[in-house]
Each structure stands twice: as C-alpha cells, then as structure tokens.
Coordinates of C-alpha atoms and ligand atoms in Angstrom, one line a residue:
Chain A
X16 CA -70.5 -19.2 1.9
X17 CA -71.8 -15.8 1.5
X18 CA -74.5 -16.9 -0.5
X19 CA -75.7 -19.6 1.8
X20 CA -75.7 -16.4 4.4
X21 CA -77.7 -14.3 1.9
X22 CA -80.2 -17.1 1.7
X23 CA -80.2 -17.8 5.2
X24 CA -80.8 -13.8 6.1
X25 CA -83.5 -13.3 3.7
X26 CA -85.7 -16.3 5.0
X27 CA -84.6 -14.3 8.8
X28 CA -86.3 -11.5 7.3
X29 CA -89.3 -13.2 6.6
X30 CA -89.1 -14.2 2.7
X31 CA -90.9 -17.7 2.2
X32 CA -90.8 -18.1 -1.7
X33 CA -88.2 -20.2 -3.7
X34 CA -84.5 -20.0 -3.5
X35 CA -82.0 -21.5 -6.4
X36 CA -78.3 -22.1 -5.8
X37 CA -76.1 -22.3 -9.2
X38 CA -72.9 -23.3 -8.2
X39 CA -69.6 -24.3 -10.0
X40 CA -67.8 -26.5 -7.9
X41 CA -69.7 -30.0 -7.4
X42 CA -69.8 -29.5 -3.4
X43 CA -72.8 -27.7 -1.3
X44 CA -71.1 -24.9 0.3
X45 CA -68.5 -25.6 2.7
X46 CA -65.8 -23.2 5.2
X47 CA -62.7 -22.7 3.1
X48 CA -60.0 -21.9 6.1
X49 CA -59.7 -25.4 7.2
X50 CA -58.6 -26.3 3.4
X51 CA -55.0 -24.7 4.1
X52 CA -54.7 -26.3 7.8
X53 CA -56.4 -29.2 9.1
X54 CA -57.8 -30.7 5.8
X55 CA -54.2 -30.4 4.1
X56 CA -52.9 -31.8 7.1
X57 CA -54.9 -34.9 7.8
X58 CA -55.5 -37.8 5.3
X59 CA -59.0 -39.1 4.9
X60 CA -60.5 -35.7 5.2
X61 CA -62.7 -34.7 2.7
X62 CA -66.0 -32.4 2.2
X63 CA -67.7 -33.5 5.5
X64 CA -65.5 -32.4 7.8
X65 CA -66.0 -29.4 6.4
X66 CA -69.2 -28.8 4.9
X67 CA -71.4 -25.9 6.6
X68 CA -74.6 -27.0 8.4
X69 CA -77.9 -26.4 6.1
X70 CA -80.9 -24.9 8.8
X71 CA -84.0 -26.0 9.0
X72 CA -85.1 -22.5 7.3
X73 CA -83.7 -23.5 4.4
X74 CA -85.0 -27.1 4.1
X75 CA -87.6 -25.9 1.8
X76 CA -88.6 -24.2 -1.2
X77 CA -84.8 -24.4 -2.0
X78 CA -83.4 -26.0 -5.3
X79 CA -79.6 -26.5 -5.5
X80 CA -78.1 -27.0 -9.0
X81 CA -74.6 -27.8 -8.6
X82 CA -71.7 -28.6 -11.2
X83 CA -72.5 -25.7 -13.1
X84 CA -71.1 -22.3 -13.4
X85 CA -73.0 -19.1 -14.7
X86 CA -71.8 -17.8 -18.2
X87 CA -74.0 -14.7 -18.4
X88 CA -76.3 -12.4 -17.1
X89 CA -78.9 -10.6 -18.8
X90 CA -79.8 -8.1 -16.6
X91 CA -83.3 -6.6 -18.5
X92 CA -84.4 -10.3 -19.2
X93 CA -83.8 -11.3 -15.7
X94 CA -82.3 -14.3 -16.6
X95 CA -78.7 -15.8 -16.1
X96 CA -77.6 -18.1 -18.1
X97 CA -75.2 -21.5 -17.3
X98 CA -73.2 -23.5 -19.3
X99 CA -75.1 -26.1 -20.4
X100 CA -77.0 -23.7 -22.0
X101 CA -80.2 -23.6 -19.2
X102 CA -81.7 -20.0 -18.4
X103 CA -82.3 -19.5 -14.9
X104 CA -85.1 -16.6 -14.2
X105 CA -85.1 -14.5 -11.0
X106 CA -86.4 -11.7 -9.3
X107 CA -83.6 -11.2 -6.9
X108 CA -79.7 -12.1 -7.7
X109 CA -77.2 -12.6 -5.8
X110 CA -73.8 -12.5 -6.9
X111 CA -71.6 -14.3 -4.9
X112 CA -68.8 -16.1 -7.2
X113 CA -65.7 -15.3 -5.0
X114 CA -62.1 -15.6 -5.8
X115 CA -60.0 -17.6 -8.0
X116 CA -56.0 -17.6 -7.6
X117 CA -54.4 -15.8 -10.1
X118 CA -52.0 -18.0 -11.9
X119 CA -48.6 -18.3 -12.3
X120 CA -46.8 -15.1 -13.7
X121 CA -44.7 -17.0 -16.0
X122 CA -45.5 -19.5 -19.0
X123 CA -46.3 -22.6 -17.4
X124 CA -45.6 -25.2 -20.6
X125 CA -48.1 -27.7 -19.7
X126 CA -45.9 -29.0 -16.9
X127 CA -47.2 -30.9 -14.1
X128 CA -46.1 -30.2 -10.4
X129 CA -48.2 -27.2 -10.2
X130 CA -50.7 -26.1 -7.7
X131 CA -53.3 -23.7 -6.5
X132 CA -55.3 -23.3 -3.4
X133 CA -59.0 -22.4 -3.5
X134 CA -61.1 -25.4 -3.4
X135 CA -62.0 -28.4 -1.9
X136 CA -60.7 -30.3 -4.7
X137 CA -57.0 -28.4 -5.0
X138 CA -57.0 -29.2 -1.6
X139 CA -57.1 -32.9 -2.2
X140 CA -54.9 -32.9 -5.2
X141 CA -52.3 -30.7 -2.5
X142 CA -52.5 -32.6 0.6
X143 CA -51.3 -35.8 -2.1
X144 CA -48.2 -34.8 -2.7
X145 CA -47.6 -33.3 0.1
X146 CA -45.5 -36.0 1.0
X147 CA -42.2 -36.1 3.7
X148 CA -39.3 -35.4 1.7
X149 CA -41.3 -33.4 -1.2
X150 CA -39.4 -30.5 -1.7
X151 CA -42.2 -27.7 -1.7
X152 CA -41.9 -24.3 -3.2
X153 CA -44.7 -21.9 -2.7
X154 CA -44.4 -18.6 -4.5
X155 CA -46.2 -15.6 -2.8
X156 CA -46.5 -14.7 1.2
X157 CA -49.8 -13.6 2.2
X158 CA -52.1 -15.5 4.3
X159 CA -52.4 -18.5 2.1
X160 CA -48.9 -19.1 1.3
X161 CA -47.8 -18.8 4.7
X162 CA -50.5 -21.0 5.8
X163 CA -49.6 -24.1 3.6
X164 CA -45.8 -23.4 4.1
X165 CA -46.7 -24.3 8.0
X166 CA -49.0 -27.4 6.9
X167 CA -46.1 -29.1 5.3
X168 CA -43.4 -27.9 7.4
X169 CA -45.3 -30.1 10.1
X170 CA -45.4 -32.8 7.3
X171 CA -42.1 -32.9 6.9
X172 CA -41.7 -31.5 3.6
X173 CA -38.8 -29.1 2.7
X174 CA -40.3 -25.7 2.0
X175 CA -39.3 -22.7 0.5
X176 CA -41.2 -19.1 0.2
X177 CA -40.7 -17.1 -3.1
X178 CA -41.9 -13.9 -2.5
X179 CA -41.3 -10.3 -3.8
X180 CA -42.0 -8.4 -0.6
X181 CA -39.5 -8.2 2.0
X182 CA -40.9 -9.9 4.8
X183 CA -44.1 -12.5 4.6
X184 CA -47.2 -11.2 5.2
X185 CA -46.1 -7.6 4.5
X186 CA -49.6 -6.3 3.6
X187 CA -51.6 -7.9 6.0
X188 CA -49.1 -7.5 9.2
X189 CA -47.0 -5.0 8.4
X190 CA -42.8 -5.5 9.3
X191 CA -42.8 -6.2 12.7
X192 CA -45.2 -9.3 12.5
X193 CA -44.0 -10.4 9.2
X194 CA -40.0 -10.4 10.4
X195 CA -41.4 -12.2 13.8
X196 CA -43.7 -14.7 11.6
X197 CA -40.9 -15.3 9.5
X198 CA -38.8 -16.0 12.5
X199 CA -41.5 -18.7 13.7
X200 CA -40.9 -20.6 10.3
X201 CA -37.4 -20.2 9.6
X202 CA -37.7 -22.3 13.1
X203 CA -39.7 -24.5 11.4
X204 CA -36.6 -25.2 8.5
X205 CA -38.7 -23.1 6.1
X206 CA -36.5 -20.7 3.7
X207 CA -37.3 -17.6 2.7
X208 CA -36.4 -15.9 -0.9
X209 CA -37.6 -12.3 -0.2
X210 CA -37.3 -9.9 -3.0
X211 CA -37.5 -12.5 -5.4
X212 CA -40.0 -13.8 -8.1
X213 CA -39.8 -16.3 -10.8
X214 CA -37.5 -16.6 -13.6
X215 CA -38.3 -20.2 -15.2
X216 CA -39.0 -23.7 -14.6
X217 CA -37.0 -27.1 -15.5
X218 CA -38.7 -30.6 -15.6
X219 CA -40.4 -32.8 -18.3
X220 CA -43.5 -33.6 -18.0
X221 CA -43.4 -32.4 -14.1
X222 CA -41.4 -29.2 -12.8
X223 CA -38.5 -30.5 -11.0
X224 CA -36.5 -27.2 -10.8
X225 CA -37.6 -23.8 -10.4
X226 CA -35.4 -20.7 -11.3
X227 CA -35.4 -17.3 -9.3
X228 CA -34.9 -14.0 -10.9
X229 CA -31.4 -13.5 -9.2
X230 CA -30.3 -17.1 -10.4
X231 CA -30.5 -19.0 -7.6
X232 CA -32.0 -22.3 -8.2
X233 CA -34.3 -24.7 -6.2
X234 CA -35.3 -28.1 -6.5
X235 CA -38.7 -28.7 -6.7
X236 CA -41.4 -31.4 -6.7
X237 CA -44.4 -28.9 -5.8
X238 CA -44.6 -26.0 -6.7
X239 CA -47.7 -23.8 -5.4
X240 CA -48.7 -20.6 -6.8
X241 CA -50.1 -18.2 -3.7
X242 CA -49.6 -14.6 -5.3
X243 CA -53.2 -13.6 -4.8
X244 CA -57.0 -13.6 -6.6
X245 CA -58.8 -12.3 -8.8
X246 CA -62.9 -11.9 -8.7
X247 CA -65.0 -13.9 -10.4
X248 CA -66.7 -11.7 -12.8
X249 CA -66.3 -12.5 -16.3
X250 CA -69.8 -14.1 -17.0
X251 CA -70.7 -10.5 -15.5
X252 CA -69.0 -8.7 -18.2
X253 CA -72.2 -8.0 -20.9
X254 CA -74.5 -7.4 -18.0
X255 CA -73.9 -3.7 -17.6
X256 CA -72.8 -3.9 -14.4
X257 CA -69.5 -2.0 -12.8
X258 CA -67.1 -5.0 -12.6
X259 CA -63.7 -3.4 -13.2
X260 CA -62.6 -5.1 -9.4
X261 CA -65.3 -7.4 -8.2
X262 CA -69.0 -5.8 -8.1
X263 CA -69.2 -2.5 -7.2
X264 CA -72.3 -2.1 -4.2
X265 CA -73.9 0.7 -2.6
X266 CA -74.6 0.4 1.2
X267 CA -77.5 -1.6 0.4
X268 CA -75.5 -4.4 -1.3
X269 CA -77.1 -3.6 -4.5
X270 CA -74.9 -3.5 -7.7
X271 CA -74.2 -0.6 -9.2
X272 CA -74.3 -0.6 -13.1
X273 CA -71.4 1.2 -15.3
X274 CA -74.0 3.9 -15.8
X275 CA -73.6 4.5 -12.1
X276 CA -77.3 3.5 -11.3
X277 CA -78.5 1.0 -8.3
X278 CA -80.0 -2.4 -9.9
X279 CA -82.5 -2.7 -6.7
X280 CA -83.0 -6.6 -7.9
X281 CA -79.4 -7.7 -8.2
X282 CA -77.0 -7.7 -5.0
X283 CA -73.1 -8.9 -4.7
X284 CA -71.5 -10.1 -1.1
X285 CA -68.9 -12.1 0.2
X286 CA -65.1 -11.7 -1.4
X287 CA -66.6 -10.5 -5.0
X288 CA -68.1 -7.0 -3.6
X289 CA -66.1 -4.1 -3.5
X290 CA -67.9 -1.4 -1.2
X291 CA -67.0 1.0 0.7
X292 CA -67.1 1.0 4.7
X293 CA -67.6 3.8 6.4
X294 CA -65.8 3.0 9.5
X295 CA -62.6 4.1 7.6
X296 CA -63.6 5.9 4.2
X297 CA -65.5 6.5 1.1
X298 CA -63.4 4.2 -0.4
X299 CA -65.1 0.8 -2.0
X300 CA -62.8 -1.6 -1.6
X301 CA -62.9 -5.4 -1.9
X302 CA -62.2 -7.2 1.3
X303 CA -61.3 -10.8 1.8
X304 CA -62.0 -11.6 5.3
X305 CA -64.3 -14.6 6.5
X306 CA -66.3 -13.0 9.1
X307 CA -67.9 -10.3 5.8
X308 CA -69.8 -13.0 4.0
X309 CA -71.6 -13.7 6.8
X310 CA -72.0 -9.9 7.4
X311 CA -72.9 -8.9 3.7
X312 CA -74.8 -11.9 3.4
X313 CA -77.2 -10.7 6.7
X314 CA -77.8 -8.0 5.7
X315 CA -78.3 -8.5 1.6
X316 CA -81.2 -10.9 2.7
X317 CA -82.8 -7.9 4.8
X318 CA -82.8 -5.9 1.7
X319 CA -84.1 -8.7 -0.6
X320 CA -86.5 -9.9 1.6
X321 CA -87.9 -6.0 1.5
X322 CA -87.6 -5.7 -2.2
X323 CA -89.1 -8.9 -2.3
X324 CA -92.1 -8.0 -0.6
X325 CA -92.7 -5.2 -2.4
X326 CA -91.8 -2.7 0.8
X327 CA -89.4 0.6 0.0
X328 CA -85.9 -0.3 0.5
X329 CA -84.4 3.3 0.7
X330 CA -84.7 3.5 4.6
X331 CA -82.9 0.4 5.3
X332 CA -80.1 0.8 2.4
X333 CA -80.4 4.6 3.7
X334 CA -79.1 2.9 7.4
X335 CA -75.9 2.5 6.3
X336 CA -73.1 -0.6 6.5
X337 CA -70.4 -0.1 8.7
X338 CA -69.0 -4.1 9.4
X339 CA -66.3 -4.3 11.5
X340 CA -63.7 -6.7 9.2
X341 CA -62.0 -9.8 11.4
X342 CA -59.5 -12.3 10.4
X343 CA -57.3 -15.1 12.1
X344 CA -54.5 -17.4 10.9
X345 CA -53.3 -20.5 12.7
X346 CA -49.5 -20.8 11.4
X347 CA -47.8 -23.2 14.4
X348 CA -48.8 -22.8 17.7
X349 CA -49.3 -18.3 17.0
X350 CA -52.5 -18.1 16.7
X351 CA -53.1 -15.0 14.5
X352 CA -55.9 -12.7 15.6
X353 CA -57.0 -9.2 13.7
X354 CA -59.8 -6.7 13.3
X355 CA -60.2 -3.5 11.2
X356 CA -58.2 -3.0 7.4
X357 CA -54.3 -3.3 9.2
X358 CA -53.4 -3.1 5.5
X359 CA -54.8 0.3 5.7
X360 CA -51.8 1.4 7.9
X361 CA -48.5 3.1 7.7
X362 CA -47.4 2.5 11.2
X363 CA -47.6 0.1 13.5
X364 CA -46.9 -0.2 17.3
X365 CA -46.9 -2.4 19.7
X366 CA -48.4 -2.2 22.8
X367 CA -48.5 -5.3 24.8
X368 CA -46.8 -8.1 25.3
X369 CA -43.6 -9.4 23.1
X370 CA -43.8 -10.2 19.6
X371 CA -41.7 -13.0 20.3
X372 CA -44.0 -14.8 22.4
X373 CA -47.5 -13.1 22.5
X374 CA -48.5 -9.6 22.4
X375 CA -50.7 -7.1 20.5
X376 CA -50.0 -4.7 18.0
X377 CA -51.7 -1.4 16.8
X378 CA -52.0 -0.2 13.7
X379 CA -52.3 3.8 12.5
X380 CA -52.9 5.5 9.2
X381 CA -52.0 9.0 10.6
X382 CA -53.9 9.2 13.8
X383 CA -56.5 6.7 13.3
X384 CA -56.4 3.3 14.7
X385 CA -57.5 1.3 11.6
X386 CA -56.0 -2.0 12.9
X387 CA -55.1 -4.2 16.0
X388 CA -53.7 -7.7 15.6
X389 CA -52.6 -10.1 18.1
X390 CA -50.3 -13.4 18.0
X391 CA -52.3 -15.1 21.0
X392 CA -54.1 -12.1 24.0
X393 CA -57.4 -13.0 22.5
X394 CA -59.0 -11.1 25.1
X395 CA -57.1 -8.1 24.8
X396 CA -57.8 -8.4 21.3
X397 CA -61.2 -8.8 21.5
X398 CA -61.5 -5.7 23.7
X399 CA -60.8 -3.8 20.7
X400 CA -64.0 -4.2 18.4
X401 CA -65.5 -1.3 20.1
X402 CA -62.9 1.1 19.5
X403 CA -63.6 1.2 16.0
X404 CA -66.7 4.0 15.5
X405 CA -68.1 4.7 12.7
X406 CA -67.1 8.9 11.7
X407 CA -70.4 10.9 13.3
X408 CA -72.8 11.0 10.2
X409 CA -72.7 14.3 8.0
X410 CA -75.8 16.7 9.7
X411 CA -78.4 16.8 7.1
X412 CA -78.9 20.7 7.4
Chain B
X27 CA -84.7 -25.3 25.0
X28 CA -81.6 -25.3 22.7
X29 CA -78.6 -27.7 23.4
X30 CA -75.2 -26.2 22.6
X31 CA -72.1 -28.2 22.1
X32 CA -68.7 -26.9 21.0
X33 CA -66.7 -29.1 19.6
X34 CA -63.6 -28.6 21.7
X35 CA -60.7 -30.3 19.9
X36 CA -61.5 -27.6 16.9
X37 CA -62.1 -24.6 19.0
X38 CA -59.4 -22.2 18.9
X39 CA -60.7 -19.9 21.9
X40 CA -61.1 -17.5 18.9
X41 CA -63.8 -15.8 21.6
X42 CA -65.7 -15.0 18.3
X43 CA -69.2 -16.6 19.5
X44 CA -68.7 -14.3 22.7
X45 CA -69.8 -11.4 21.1
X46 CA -73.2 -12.8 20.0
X47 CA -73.8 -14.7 22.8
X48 CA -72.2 -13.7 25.7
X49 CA -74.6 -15.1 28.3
X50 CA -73.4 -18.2 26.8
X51 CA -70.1 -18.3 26.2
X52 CA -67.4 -16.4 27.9
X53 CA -63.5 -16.5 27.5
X54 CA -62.4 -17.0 31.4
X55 CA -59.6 -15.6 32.8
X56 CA -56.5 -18.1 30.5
X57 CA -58.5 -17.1 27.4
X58 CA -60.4 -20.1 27.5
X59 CA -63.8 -20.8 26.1
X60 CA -66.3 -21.6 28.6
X61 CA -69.8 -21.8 27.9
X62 CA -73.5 -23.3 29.2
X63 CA -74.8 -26.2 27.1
X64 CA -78.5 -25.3 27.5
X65 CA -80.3 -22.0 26.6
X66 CA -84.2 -20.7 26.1
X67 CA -85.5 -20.6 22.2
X68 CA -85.6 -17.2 22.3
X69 CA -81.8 -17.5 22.1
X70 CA -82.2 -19.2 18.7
X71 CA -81.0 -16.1 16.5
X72 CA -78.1 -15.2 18.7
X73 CA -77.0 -18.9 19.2
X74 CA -76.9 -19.4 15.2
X75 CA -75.3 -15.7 14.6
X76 CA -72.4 -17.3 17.4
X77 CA -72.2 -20.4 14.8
X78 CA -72.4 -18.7 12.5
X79 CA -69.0 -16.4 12.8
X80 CA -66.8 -19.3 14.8
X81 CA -63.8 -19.4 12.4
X82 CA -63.7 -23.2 13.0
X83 CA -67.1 -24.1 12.8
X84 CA -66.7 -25.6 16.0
X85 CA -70.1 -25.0 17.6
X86 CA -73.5 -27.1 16.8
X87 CA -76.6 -25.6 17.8
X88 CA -79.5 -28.2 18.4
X89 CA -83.4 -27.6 19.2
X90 CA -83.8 -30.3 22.2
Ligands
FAD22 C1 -57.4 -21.8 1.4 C2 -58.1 -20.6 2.1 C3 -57.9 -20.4 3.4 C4 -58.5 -19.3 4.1 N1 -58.3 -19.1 5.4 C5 -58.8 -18.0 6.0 C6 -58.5 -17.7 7.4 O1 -57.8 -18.5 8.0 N2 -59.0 -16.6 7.9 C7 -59.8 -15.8 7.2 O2 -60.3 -14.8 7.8 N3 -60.2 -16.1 5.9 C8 -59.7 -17.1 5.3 N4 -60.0 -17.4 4.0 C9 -60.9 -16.5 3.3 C10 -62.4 -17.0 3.3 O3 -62.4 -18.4 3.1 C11 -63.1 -16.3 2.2 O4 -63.2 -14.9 2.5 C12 -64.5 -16.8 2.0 O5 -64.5 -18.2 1.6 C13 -65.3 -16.1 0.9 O6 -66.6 -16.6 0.7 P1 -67.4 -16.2 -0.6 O7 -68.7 -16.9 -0.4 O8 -67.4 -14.8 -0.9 O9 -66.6 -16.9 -1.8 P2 -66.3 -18.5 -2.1 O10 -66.3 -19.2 -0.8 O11 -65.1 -18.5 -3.0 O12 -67.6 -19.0 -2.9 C14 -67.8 -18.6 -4.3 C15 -68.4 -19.8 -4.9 O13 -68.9 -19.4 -6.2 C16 -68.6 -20.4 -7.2 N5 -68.5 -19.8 -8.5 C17 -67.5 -19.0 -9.0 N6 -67.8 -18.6 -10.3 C18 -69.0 -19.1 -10.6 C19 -69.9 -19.0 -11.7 N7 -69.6 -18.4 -12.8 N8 -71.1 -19.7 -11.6 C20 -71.5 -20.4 -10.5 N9 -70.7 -20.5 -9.4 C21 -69.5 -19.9 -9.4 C22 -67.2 -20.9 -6.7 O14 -67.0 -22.2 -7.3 C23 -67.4 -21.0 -5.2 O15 -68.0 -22.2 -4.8 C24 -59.4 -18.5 3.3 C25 -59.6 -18.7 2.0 C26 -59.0 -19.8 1.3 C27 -59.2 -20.1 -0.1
SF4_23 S1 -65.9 -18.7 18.2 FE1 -65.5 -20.9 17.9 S2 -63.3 -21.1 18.1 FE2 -63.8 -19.2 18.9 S3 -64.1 -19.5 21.1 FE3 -66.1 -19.6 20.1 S4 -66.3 -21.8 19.7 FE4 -64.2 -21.5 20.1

C-alpha cells in the first residue's frame, strides 16, 4: 500500500520516468483491514473485493514484478537483488516491505492447526476453518486478535483470547476501553485468559489442545498467533542502513545509514519506517496505522520526484513531517475511532458520552492530549484533528 | 466533470473523506455520510486524496 502511494505521489509531483514494483506476495497491492472483518467473514471473497484501484497516472511506464521478494540491497551499486537471483538497478528506492507476525513463542513441532494473519492468502487459509463449532483460540489482544475473535464469534465458532495483558487492547485503548471492549465480547460468548501465555500444545499432526501457563487447558482446532510484528528488514541487513526497528528516516523519508548519514536516493514509508513526529517528540518511532502509508507515501514521492529531477531537496525535507496518525476497528456493532499515539498515554478520561454505549475518551501523557478515541460520536471525534499542533518550531537565532 | 459514488453498504460513516473534500461530502447531523455525486476536475486531487484515506475503500472516483 504505501508503496503504491509513493508511486502515486511522485508521478503527483511531476516524475514521468519508469517505475518498478518487486513484491513478495503474488497479488498487486490490495487494503489489508478488510482481511480480519469482511473477507474472513464472507465466503467467495477473494483479492478483488479488495484490491486498491490502479490510476490512470500509473498506467504507464510502470513494470510490476510480482512473486518475488528482495534478498539484498547494495546500496553503492544501486542495485537490489531478488531471489531468483535478478538485479534490479534504481536511482530512487523505496522501502516499503511492512510487517510480518511474529510467530509463536513456543516450539511449534511441525503441527498443523496454526495460523497467522497478514495476507491475503492467511486470510483464505483462516476464513476455511473458521467453521461453526471450531473451537478457536487466538493468542494475543491487540487490534488483530480482537478483530478476528469478533469475525468468528459471528460465525459461530467458540473463541478464546490468550493474552498476557490484563484487559484486551491494553496498549492501544488503555483500561477503560479495553475492560468495556472486553465486556462487548464476553457478550459475544468469547472468553478471556488475561495474564496468561502459552505453556504447550497437544495434537498429532494438528494441535487439538493448547496448554496455558497456569495449567488450565483448552480445546483447540485453530489456534491463531496475534502477538504482534516484526519489520521486514533482513534483506536490508548488509546494506548499511540503520535497521535495528524497521528503517530509521529523517523528516524527508530518507534512510538514515548506521553511520548516521541521509541516503538522499533511498526512502522507507508505510509500517517499516520508524521516524519521529514532531507533533509529540523527537522520538522515531514505528507506527502501524493505515492512514501513514498514504501520508509517508505523499510525501516520499514529493521528495523523489525533486531528487529525481535533479532540484535541492533540503528545503522541502527542511519543512518538516508532522502526520496526524488515525486508526479504526470495527469489532460488533462499536465502531472504533482514534487519532494521535493513545499508546503514548498514562491517563485517560472520558469526556462524553458512556462507554457502555458510545462516548469519547481523552487521552494525556502529563498535560498533553496525545490521544482521543471514540466507540461510535464520529463527529465529536473528528472535531479533534485540529487540536493536535505541532510544538512552535525552535527560533533559529 | 468527475462522478462520485460511495459505495454505501461498505461505508462506515468513518467521515474520513470529509476532511479532504468537504464540499463534497459532509457527515449530517446522525453522523451520516452525505455527499454530491458530481464535482469540477479541478477537484480531481482532493477527490482521490478522499479515496485515498476511506478506511473501507468505499468511494470510486470516475472522470465522466
Ligand atoms: C489483518 C490486518 C487488519 C488491519 N486492520 C486495520 C484497521 O482496522 N485499522 C487500521 O488503522 N489499520 C489496520 N491494519 C494496518 C494496516 O493494514 C497497515 O498499516 C498497512 O497495511 C501497512 O501498509 P504497508 O504498505 O506499510 O505494508 P504492507 O501492506 O504489509 O505491504 C508490504 C508488502 O511488502 C511485501 N514484502 C515484504 N518483504 C518483501 C521483500 N523482501 N521483497 C519484496 N516484497 C516484500 C509484503 O509481501 C507486502 O506485500 C491492519 C493490518 C492487518 C494485517
Ligand atoms: S471515509 Fe469512507 S467510510 Fe468514511 S464516511 Fe467517507 S466514504 Fe464513508
């Protein structure tokens, strides 16, 4: 996605000259959210329900070689590397590999039963056992977790929630959401095993028991591991890049090296850049929302179209990148609404409405508002994107 | 002129496009989307940018 947006931006910003996609999964670049709530849901859909539209802008001059994942980068060559074997030259990269789930914490033994949630194709291989009946475990609460917990809830499965924190969606939402969210699926029949991880698994070839640290054990057909990701950058790992948490960016979008100097001719966006955002601190930090490969991706093709063109790109990496971060989750009929980093926070508070029903819900680190979240008051929600201002910049004296 | 059509079993009344586009879309007063199907091609950029950030991908932008 982000690099569809890079693209997209750069021919905004006037670049005309050839564009190459190398991507690893088979599919041209489709919306991922749907892939833990509609498309798990409904049978028979598949990767053109929710492929993203390809604009006319990039029609032409644009090769896409897909199937194929990048092995290496060879940053003074310019050239990366795939695994067949084939170089691929360029005068501009863009990184934009994304997330993969990290896998289970404990030895798996080859069983089968086991699942993860990124792609298109997981979500396939999910959505087929997802059956009525199927007793479902899902270890780990965040967003995705909780999100395929709900899908097959409403399928009729019987679900239960592994997780170490004490209320879902701890990070994200803080207590008060997380106890009310977990109200909204114990309602659903779904049971919750807070402060819990894995012990061990039982079944031959396919799990068919999972055991919890504190003994308890639960039958299980499914099991799906939802304890986070980590970035896609070990092809990345020769090039002489800063990689130790994604790709470290400047405001600019433009990689950083371990040496601590910009690469003005390779940029990172989407979930696999870690940079920092001044509307809350110098912090770089990698953020997984949907709405920033879209923004990175903007405004990395403003830059490359620049460098591209031969023009100075200090000024406009000198301008600074300040994106306000946004996410949603459907889970039920709440319909999850957030801007700012609410994991930032050490308080919340709510301020309108009632969290059992809908209301809105501030969240603080010390003084600042760095959050707001609503279940349903889109509106009032909304209202707050302008209440997050950048700090005045430092005078220059 | 640029056709606009939301696809309104997927929209969530997220309000998301309403920031790019407000003279076209609007959430009215139940936090519904409402918008006008039709808008000058000097729109185009602000159109996509509203299809571009709708969390479901619900809105098609069309050059009639
Ligand atoms: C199941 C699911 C549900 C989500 N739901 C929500 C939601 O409700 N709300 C929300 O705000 N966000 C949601 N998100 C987050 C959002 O989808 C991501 O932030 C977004 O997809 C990130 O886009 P990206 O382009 O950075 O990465 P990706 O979309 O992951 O794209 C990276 C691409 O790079 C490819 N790749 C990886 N390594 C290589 C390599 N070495 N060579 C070549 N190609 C490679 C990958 O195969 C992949 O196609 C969800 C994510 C998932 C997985
Ligand atoms: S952004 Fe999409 S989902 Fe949200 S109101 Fe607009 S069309 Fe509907």
């Amino acid at each position: 996605m982000a690099g569809l947006r890079t693209a997209e931006g750069a021919r905004r910003a006037g670049y005309t000259g050839p564009i190459e996609f190398l991507g690893a999964e088979a599919h041209a670049p489709y919306n991922r959210p749907p892939l833990s709530k509609e498309l798990l849901q409904t049978e028979g859909q598949g990767h053109a329900d929710v492929a993203f539209p390809i604009r006319s802008a990039l029609e032409e001059g644009v090769s896409w070689v897909l199937g194929r994942a990048a092995v290496s980068l060879d940053a003074e060559r310019r050239v990366v590397v795939d695994d067949a074997g084939d170089e691929h030259p360029y005068s501009a990269l863009v990184i934009a590999t994304g997330l993969r789930p990290k896998p289970l914490p404990i030895d798996d033994h080859g069983l089968g039963g086991i699942h993860v949630l990124r792609t298109l194709d997981d979500a396939v291989a999910l959505r087929s056992v997802l059956r009525p009946g199927a007793n479902v475990v899902i270890l780990g609460s965040g967003f995705v977790g909780c999100e395929i917990a709900a899908t097959a809830a409403k399928n009729g499965a019987t679900v239960s929630v592994v997780t170490q924190s004490r209320v879902p969606l701890q990070r994200a939402l803080g207590s008060l959401l997380g106890a009310e969210m977990r109200r909204r699926h114990e309602n659903h029949g779904v049971r919750f095993f807070t402060g819990e991880s894995l012990f061990g698994l039982v079944g031959d070839p396919s799990v068919e028991r999972v055991i919890l640290t504190s003994g308890v054990m639960l039958e299980c057909d499914v099991l799906v591991v939802a304890v986070g990701s980590d970035p896609n950058t070990e092809w990345l790992a020769s090039s002489g890049l800063d990689v130790s948490d994604g790709v470290l960016v400047d405001a600019g979008l433009r990689a950083i090296g371990s040496d601590g100097a910009v690469r003005p001719d390779i940029f990172a966006v989407g979930d696999v850049a870690r940079y920092a955002n001044p509307l809350f601190d110098d912090v770089a930090r990698r953020v997984e929302h949907w709405n920033l490969p879209t923004e990175t991706g903007k405004r990395a093709g403003q830059l490359i179209a620049a460098h591209l063109a031969g023009d100075d790109c200090e000024p406009l990496a000198a301008e600074g990148f300040a994106p306000l971060p946004s996410f949603w989750s459907d889970q039920y009929d709440a319909h999850v609404l957030a801007f700012g980093m609410t994991y930032l926070a050490d308080r919340s508070e709510l301020v309108a409405g009632r969290v059992d029903d809908e209301c809105v819900v501030e969240f603080f680190r010390g003084d600042d508002l760095v959050g707001v979240c609503g279940i349903g008051m889109r509106s009032a929600v909304q209202a707050y994107r302008t209440r997050f201002a950048p700090p005045a910049p430092p005078s220059s004296g | 002129m640029i056709r606009i059509d939301v696809d309104m079993n997927k929209c969530q009344h997220y309000g998301q496009c309403v920031f790019e586009a407000p003279e076209v879309f609007q959430l009215n007063a139940d936090d519904k989307l409402e918008y006008v199907a039709e808008a000058p091609d000097e729109m185009l950029a602000d159109l996509e940018a509203a299809a571009d950030v709708c969390p479901m991908q619900a809105i098609l932008i069309t050059r009639a």
